[in-house]
Coordinates of C-alpha atoms in Angstrom, one line a residue:
M12 CA -16.4 34.3 94.2
T13 CA -16.6 31.6 96.9
Q14 CA -18.9 31.9 99.9
S15 CA -15.8 32.0 102.3
T16 CA -14.3 34.8 100.3
Q17 CA -17.6 36.7 100.4
K18 CA -17.6 36.3 104.2
R19 CA -14.0 37.6 104.5
S20 CA -14.8 40.5 102.3
M21 CA -17.9 41.4 104.4
V22 CA -15.9 41.1 107.6
A23 CA -13.2 43.4 106.1
I24 CA -15.8 46.0 105.0
I25 CA -17.6 46.0 108.4
T26 CA -14.3 46.4 110.2
M27 CA -13.4 49.4 108.0
F28 CA -16.8 50.9 108.7
F29 CA -16.1 50.6 112.4
I30 CA -12.8 52.2 112.1
F31 CA -14.4 55.1 110.1
A32 CA -16.6 55.8 113.1
M33 CA -13.7 55.7 115.5
I34 CA -11.9 58.4 113.4
S35 CA -14.7 60.8 114.0
F36 CA -15.1 59.8 117.6
V37 CA -11.6 60.8 118.4
T38 CA -11.3 63.8 116.1
N39 CA -14.6 65.4 117.4
M40 CA -13.4 65.2 121.0
A41 CA -11.1 68.1 120.3
A42 CA -13.6 70.9 119.9
P43 CA -15.8 70.2 123.1
F44 CA -12.6 69.4 125.1
G45 CA -11.2 72.7 123.8
N46 CA -14.2 74.5 125.4
I47 CA -13.0 73.4 128.8
W48 CA -9.5 74.8 128.2
G49 CA -10.7 77.8 126.3
F50 CA -12.8 78.9 129.3
K51 CA -9.5 79.4 131.2
Y52 CA -7.1 80.3 128.4
E53 CA -8.6 82.1 125.4
W54 CA -5.9 81.0 123.0
A55 CA -6.3 77.3 123.9
G56 CA -9.9 76.8 122.7
M57 CA -8.9 75.5 119.3
A58 CA -5.4 74.4 120.3
G59 CA -6.4 70.7 120.6
N60 CA -8.0 70.8 117.1
L61 CA -4.9 72.4 115.7
M62 CA -2.7 69.7 117.2
N63 CA -4.9 67.0 115.6
F64 CA -4.5 68.5 112.2
T65 CA -0.8 69.3 112.6
A66 CA -0.3 65.6 113.1
Y67 CA -1.5 64.9 109.5
L68 CA 1.3 67.2 108.2
F69 CA 4.0 65.1 109.8
M70 CA 2.3 61.6 109.6
G71 CA 0.6 61.6 106.2
I72 CA 3.5 60.4 104.1
P73 CA 4.9 58.0 106.7
A74 CA 1.4 56.5 107.1
G75 CA 1.3 55.8 103.4
N76 CA 4.7 54.2 103.6
M77 CA 3.5 52.0 106.4
L78 CA 0.8 50.6 104.2
I79 CA 3.5 49.6 101.7
R80 CA 5.7 48.0 104.3
Y81 CA 3.3 46.5 106.8
G82 CA 0.0 46.3 104.9
Y83 CA -3.5 47.5 105.9
K84 CA -4.2 45.3 108.9
K85 CA -0.9 45.9 110.7
T86 CA -1.1 49.6 110.1
A87 CA -4.6 49.7 111.5
L88 CA -3.4 47.8 114.6
I89 CA -0.5 50.2 115.1
A90 CA -3.0 53.1 114.8
L91 CA -5.4 51.7 117.4
A92 CA -2.5 51.2 119.8
V93 CA -1.3 54.8 119.3
G94 CA -4.9 56.0 119.8
A95 CA -5.2 54.2 123.1
I96 CA -1.9 55.8 124.2
G97 CA -3.1 59.3 123.0
L98 CA -6.4 59.1 125.0
G99 CA -4.4 57.8 128.0
I100 CA -2.2 60.9 127.8
Q101 CA -5.3 63.1 127.7
L102 CA -6.7 61.2 130.7
L103 CA -3.5 61.9 132.5
S104 CA -4.2 65.6 132.1
S105 CA -7.2 65.2 134.3
V106 CA -5.0 63.7 137.0
V107 CA -2.1 66.2 137.0
G108 CA -2.7 69.1 139.3
G109 CA -3.9 72.3 137.6
N110 CA -1.8 74.5 139.9
I111 CA 1.6 73.5 138.4
V112 CA 2.7 76.6 136.6
V113 CA 4.7 76.3 133.4
I114 CA 4.5 79.8 132.1
G115 CA 4.4 82.7 134.5
G116 CA 2.8 86.1 134.1
E117 CA -0.7 87.3 134.7
N118 CA -2.3 84.2 133.1
P119 CA 0.0 81.3 134.0
T120 CA -0.4 78.1 131.9
T121 CA -0.5 74.8 133.7
L122 CA 1.2 71.6 133.0
N123 CA -2.0 69.6 132.5
L124 CA -2.9 71.7 129.5
F125 CA 0.4 70.8 127.8
I126 CA -0.2 67.2 128.6
Y127 CA -3.6 67.4 127.0
L128 CA -2.1 69.0 123.9
L129 CA 0.5 66.2 123.7
G130 CA -2.3 63.7 123.9
A131 CA -4.3 65.5 121.2
L132 CA -1.2 65.4 118.9
V133 CA -0.7 61.6 119.5
C134 CA -4.4 61.1 118.8
G135 CA -3.9 63.0 115.6
F136 CA -1.2 60.5 114.6
C137 CA -3.7 57.8 115.2
V138 CA -6.6 59.2 113.1
C139 CA -4.2 60.0 110.3
M140 CA -3.1 56.4 110.1
L141 CA -6.6 55.1 110.4
N142 CA -7.7 57.4 107.6
T143 CA -4.8 56.2 105.5
V144 CA -6.1 52.6 106.0
V145 CA -9.8 53.0 105.7
N146 CA -10.3 55.1 102.6
P147 CA -8.2 53.1 100.1
M148 CA -9.3 49.8 101.7
L149 CA -13.0 50.5 101.2
N150 CA -12.4 51.9 97.7
L151 CA -10.4 48.8 96.7
L152 CA -12.8 46.3 98.4
G153 CA -15.5 47.9 96.3
G154 CA -13.5 47.4 93.2
G155 CA -13.1 51.2 92.7
G156 CA -15.5 53.2 90.6
N157 CA -19.0 53.8 91.7
K158 CA -19.1 50.8 94.1
G159 CA -15.9 51.9 95.7
N160 CA -17.2 55.4 96.3
Q161 CA -20.5 53.9 97.6
L162 CA -18.6 52.0 100.4
V163 CA -16.6 55.2 101.2
Q164 CA -19.8 57.2 101.5
T165 CA -21.4 54.5 103.7
G166 CA -18.4 54.6 106.0
G167 CA -18.6 58.4 106.0
T168 CA -22.2 58.2 107.2
L169 CA -21.1 56.2 110.3
N170 CA -18.3 58.7 110.6
S171 CA -20.8 61.6 110.8
L172 CA -23.0 59.7 113.2
A173 CA -20.1 59.2 115.6
G174 CA -19.1 62.9 115.1
T175 CA -22.6 64.0 116.1
L176 CA -22.8 61.8 119.2
T177 CA -19.3 62.8 120.6
P178 CA -20.1 66.4 121.5
L179 CA -23.5 65.5 122.8
L180 CA -21.9 63.0 125.2
V181 CA -19.3 65.6 126.3
G182 CA -22.2 68.0 126.9
M183 CA -24.0 65.5 129.1
L184 CA -20.9 64.9 131.2
V185 CA -19.9 68.5 131.6
G186 CA -23.3 70.0 132.1
T187 CA -22.6 73.7 132.9
L188 CA -19.2 74.9 131.9
T189 CA -17.4 77.0 134.6
K190 CA -13.9 78.0 135.6
D191 CA -13.7 75.0 137.9
T192 CA -14.5 72.5 135.1
T193 CA -11.6 70.2 134.3
M194 CA -10.8 67.2 132.1
A195 CA -11.8 65.1 135.0
A196 CA -15.5 65.8 134.1
V197 CA -15.0 64.0 130.8
A198 CA -12.8 61.2 132.1
P199 CA -15.6 58.6 131.7
L200 CA -15.8 59.3 127.9
V201 CA -12.0 59.2 127.6
I202 CA -11.9 55.9 129.4
T203 CA -14.7 54.6 127.2
G204 CA -12.6 55.6 124.1
I205 CA -9.6 53.7 125.4
A206 CA -11.7 50.6 126.1
I207 CA -13.1 50.8 122.5
F208 CA -9.6 51.1 121.0
V209 CA -8.4 48.1 123.0
L210 CA -11.4 46.1 122.1
A211 CA -11.0 47.0 118.4
F212 CA -7.4 46.0 118.6
I213 CA -8.3 42.6 119.9
V214 CA -11.1 42.0 117.4
I215 CA -9.0 43.1 114.4
S216 CA -6.1 41.0 115.6
F217 CA -8.2 37.9 115.1
V218 CA -10.1 39.0 112.0
K219 CA -8.5 37.7 108.7
I220 CA -8.5 40.6 106.3
E221 CA -7.5 40.1 102.7
E222 CA -4.9 42.6 101.6
P223 CA -6.3 44.2 98.4
Q224 CA -2.8 45.2 97.4
S225 CA -0.3 42.7 98.7
N226 CA 3.4 42.6 98.1
L227 CA 3.6 46.4 97.6
N228 CA 6.9 46.4 99.5
K229 CA 8.4 44.4 96.6
V230 CA 7.1 46.7 93.9
K231 CA 9.4 49.1 92.1
Y232 CA 8.1 52.6 91.9
E233 CA 9.4 54.4 88.8
H234 CA 7.3 57.5 89.3
S235 CA 5.6 59.5 92.0
P236 CA 1.8 59.5 92.3
L237 CA 2.1 63.2 91.6
A238 CA 3.2 62.3 88.0
F239 CA -0.5 61.7 87.4
R240 CA -2.1 65.1 86.8
H241 CA -5.5 64.0 88.3
C242 CA -3.7 62.9 91.4
L243 CA -1.7 66.1 91.8
L244 CA -4.7 68.3 91.3
G245 CA -6.7 65.9 93.7
V246 CA -4.1 66.5 96.4
I247 CA -4.7 70.2 96.1
A248 CA -8.5 69.6 96.1
I249 CA -8.3 67.7 99.3
F250 CA -6.4 70.5 101.0
F251 CA -9.1 73.0 100.0
Y252 CA -11.9 70.6 100.8
V253 CA -10.9 70.1 104.4
G254 CA -10.6 73.9 104.8
I255 CA -14.1 74.3 103.4
E256 CA -15.6 71.5 105.7
I257 CA -14.1 73.0 108.8
G258 CA -14.3 76.7 107.8
I259 CA -18.0 76.9 107.0
P260 CA -19.3 75.8 110.4
G261 CA -16.3 77.2 112.3
E262 CA -16.8 80.8 111.0
L263 CA -20.5 80.5 111.4
N264 CA -20.1 79.6 115.0
A265 CA -17.6 82.5 115.6
W266 CA -19.9 85.0 113.9
I267 CA -23.3 84.1 115.5
S268 CA -21.8 83.6 119.0
R269 CA -20.7 87.3 118.9
E270 CA -24.2 88.5 117.9
N271 CA -25.9 90.8 120.4
F272 CA -28.8 88.6 121.7
E273 CA -29.3 86.3 124.7
G274 CA -28.0 82.8 124.2
A275 CA -26.1 83.7 121.1
A276 CA -23.3 81.2 121.8
A277 CA -25.8 78.4 122.3
V278 CA -27.7 79.2 119.1
A279 CA -24.3 79.4 117.2
G280 CA -23.4 76.0 118.4
S281 CA -26.8 74.6 117.4
L282 CA -26.4 76.0 113.9
A283 CA -22.9 74.4 113.6
A284 CA -24.5 71.1 114.8
L285 CA -27.1 71.4 112.1
Y286 CA -24.3 71.6 109.5
W287 CA -22.8 68.3 110.7
L288 CA -26.3 66.8 110.7
M289 CA -26.7 67.9 107.1
M290 CA -23.4 66.1 106.4
L291 CA -24.7 62.9 107.9
I292 CA -27.8 63.1 105.8
G293 CA -25.8 63.9 102.6
R294 CA -23.5 60.9 103.2
F295 CA -26.4 58.6 103.8
L296 CA -28.1 59.7 100.6
S297 CA -24.9 59.4 98.6
S298 CA -24.3 55.9 100.0
I299 CA -27.7 54.9 98.4
I300 CA -27.2 56.5 95.0
S301 CA -23.4 56.0 94.5
G302 CA -23.9 52.6 93.0
K303 CA -25.8 54.1 90.1
V304 CA -24.7 57.8 89.9
S305 CA -21.1 58.4 89.0
T306 CA -18.7 60.1 91.4
R307 CA -17.9 62.8 88.9
A308 CA -21.6 63.6 88.4
Q309 CA -22.1 63.9 92.1
M310 CA -19.0 66.1 92.6
I311 CA -20.1 68.5 89.8
T312 CA -23.6 68.8 91.3
V313 CA -22.6 69.4 94.9
S314 CA -19.8 71.8 94.2
S315 CA -22.1 73.9 91.9
V316 CA -24.9 73.9 94.5
A317 CA -22.5 74.7 97.3
I318 CA -21.2 77.8 95.4
I319 CA -24.8 79.0 94.8
L320 CA -25.7 78.5 98.5
V321 CA -22.7 80.4 99.8
L322 CA -23.2 83.3 97.2
I323 CA -26.9 83.6 98.4
A324 CA -25.6 83.7 102.0
I325 CA -23.1 86.5 101.1
F326 CA -25.6 88.7 99.2
L327 CA -28.7 88.1 101.2
P328 CA -29.4 91.2 103.5
E329 CA -28.5 90.5 107.1
E330 CA -31.7 92.2 108.2
I331 CA -33.7 89.2 107.0
T332 CA -33.9 86.8 109.9
F333 CA -35.6 83.6 110.9
K334 CA -36.3 82.0 114.2
S335 CA -34.1 78.9 114.6
P336 CA -36.0 75.8 115.7
E337 CA -35.8 74.6 119.3
I338 CA -35.3 70.8 119.6
S339 CA -34.9 69.9 123.2
A340 CA -33.9 66.3 122.6
L341 CA -30.8 67.6 120.6
N342 CA -30.2 70.5 123.0
I343 CA -30.8 72.9 120.1
M344 CA -31.8 76.4 121.3
S345 CA -34.0 78.9 119.6
G346 CA -33.1 82.5 118.5
E347 CA -33.5 85.2 115.8
V348 CA -30.6 84.7 113.4
P349 CA -29.9 86.0 109.9
L350 CA -31.4 83.9 107.1
K351 CA -27.9 83.7 105.6
C352 CA -27.2 81.0 108.2
L353 CA -29.7 78.7 106.7
F354 CA -27.9 78.5 103.4
L355 CA -24.6 78.1 105.1
F356 CA -25.5 75.0 107.2
L357 CA -27.3 73.5 104.2
C358 CA -23.9 73.4 102.6
G359 CA -23.3 70.4 104.8
L360 CA -25.4 68.4 102.3
C361 CA -22.8 69.3 99.6
T362 CA -19.6 69.0 101.5
S363 CA -20.7 65.6 102.8
V364 CA -19.8 63.7 99.7
M365 CA -16.6 65.6 98.7
W366 CA -14.0 63.8 100.7
G367 CA -15.0 60.3 99.3
G368 CA -15.6 61.8 95.8
I369 CA -12.2 63.5 95.5
F370 CA -10.4 60.5 96.9
N371 CA -12.2 58.2 94.5
L372 CA -11.5 60.4 91.5
A373 CA -7.9 61.1 92.4
T374 CA -6.8 57.5 93.0
E375 CA -8.7 56.0 90.0
G376 CA -6.2 54.1 87.8
L377 CA -3.2 54.6 90.1
G378 CA -2.7 50.9 90.7
K379 CA 0.4 50.3 92.7
Y380 CA 0.7 54.0 93.4
T381 CA -2.5 54.1 95.4
A382 CA -0.9 53.6 98.9
K383 CA 1.7 56.3 98.3
A384 CA -1.0 58.7 97.0
T385 CA -3.0 58.1 100.2
G386 CA -0.1 59.3 102.3
L387 CA -0.1 62.5 100.3
F388 CA -3.8 63.0 100.8
M389 CA -3.5 62.5 104.5
T390 CA -0.7 65.2 104.6
M391 CA -3.0 67.7 102.9
V392 CA -5.7 67.3 105.7
V393 CA -3.6 70.0 107.4
G394 CA -5.7 72.3 105.2
G395 CA -8.4 72.0 107.8
G396 CA -6.1 74.0 110.1
I397 CA -4.6 76.5 107.7
M398 CA -7.5 77.6 105.6
P399 CA -10.0 78.2 108.4
Y400 CA -7.3 80.2 110.2
I401 CA -7.0 82.4 107.1
Q402 CA -10.7 82.6 106.8
D403 CA -11.0 83.6 110.5
W404 CA -8.4 86.3 109.9
I405 CA -10.4 87.7 107.0
G406 CA -13.6 87.5 109.2
R407 CA -12.0 89.5 112.0
T408 CA -10.6 92.2 109.6
A409 CA -13.1 92.4 106.8
G410 CA -16.3 91.0 108.3
Y411 CA -17.4 87.4 108.9
V412 CA -19.7 87.3 105.8
N413 CA -16.9 88.5 103.5
S414 CA -14.7 85.7 104.8
Y415 CA -16.9 83.3 102.8
W416 CA -15.5 84.6 99.5
L417 CA -12.5 82.4 100.4
V418 CA -14.9 79.5 100.6
V419 CA -16.3 80.4 97.2
A420 CA -12.9 80.4 95.7
M421 CA -12.0 77.0 97.1
L422 CA -15.4 75.6 95.9
A423 CA -14.7 77.0 92.4
Y424 CA -11.4 75.0 92.3
I425 CA -13.2 71.8 93.4
L426 CA -15.8 72.4 90.6
Y427 CA -12.9 72.8 88.1
Y428 CA -11.4 69.6 89.4
S429 CA -14.7 67.7 89.1
L430 CA -15.2 69.0 85.5
I431 CA -11.6 68.8 84.1
G432 CA -8.9 68.2 86.6
S433 CA -10.1 64.7 87.6
K434 CA -9.5 63.2 84.1
N435 CA -6.6 60.8 83.9
V436 CA -4.4 62.1 81.1
N437 CA -1.4 60.0 82.1
K438 CA -2.6 56.5 81.1
D439 CA 0.8 55.9 79.4
I440 CA 2.4 55.6 82.9
P441 CA 2.6 51.8 83.8
V442 CA 0.9 51.2 87.1
G443 CA 1.7 47.5 87.4
E444 CA -0.9 44.9 88.2
E445 CA -4.3 46.3 89.1
P446 CA -5.4 46.0 92.7
I447 CA -7.0 42.6 93.5
D448 CA -10.8 42.8 93.2
L449 CA -12.0 40.5 95.9
R450 CA -15.3 39.9 94.1
D451 CA -13.4 38.1 91.4
L452 CA -11.6 35.6 93.7

């Protein structure tokens, strides 16, 4: 491989890493922004998050088709433009007066809330397209296999870092949340996000990125990616995985925030933050070992350990408690909480590698069908909205701890997929030319 090709490959990889961070930056705005709206309208607390995930349902397959028609670079540029527009709409919600009534009654809903939700939906379209670009691009740039998974996990580490910083920045801007707090309080962060999207658009416009799978729009597709059993089962695994990733900290937060002690909500938030911190650590460690340890081995290990951790959390007596650590620098409060919580937020170490692992296993050997498969995976991200909703319903009716039996069931499926379902048993299906491995140019 020539030195110029190496430089182009490195530029492409760094660009994809940057986009990976932007995905989390935008997505993780929804929860802290939702706190502002939820303080006024109880039903609106997770509405922005729901809009983000709903976008995947409608945009997943079209985004995969965009890869085929326009390629990775143009799809990324379109996504960045859409992201800037989405954040602009959210910024507009801080300008529109809050006294404009749309729905009457005792608790009238104002126009600016609906403008914000529209912006959240548009941002969901953006992150769906970016996800569609970055995951297969990194996998293909790494040549698939262990190296491809290593690049995906490295990008995931930056994704987790951005996801950790976003709510902290929102907290610094908002300070104390009151009924008078509006989106105007976080306007500087939204403006910063718009500026980053515009800058990224300009940079990527001038960066030459080799298309790992060029001319896909001229390829004839005799089959669907779902004709491959390991891809079909992987699509289901992605649906469950996102439900697990969001459900574990979400239900933990809902549970502990309703405990009867002072500062329960703050402690609940800190425990959820520790879960995301564990995900960052797990992705970082995986990025180091993925070049030597197979994706399948990692997936078998983490899904097994996660099942054990959740089962311990379920059966451990709630009377056994521990004092959560207080870390002022991270705004983590202290409080007496059930020891069960420790095992739940430690699950972040396990779930951290599942996204990249499932994607890597499910697209292995798909060749020309990789882009279409990616669109299907993006559609299934809607599981992050559906499964936590079901888990929360179980928690409210049968107890928060019992709701984690649903998580155990989903983890059991992922273990099955890692052991058996991820094997490609359809190697007789022609996949055309293999994706270009830039290391061989």
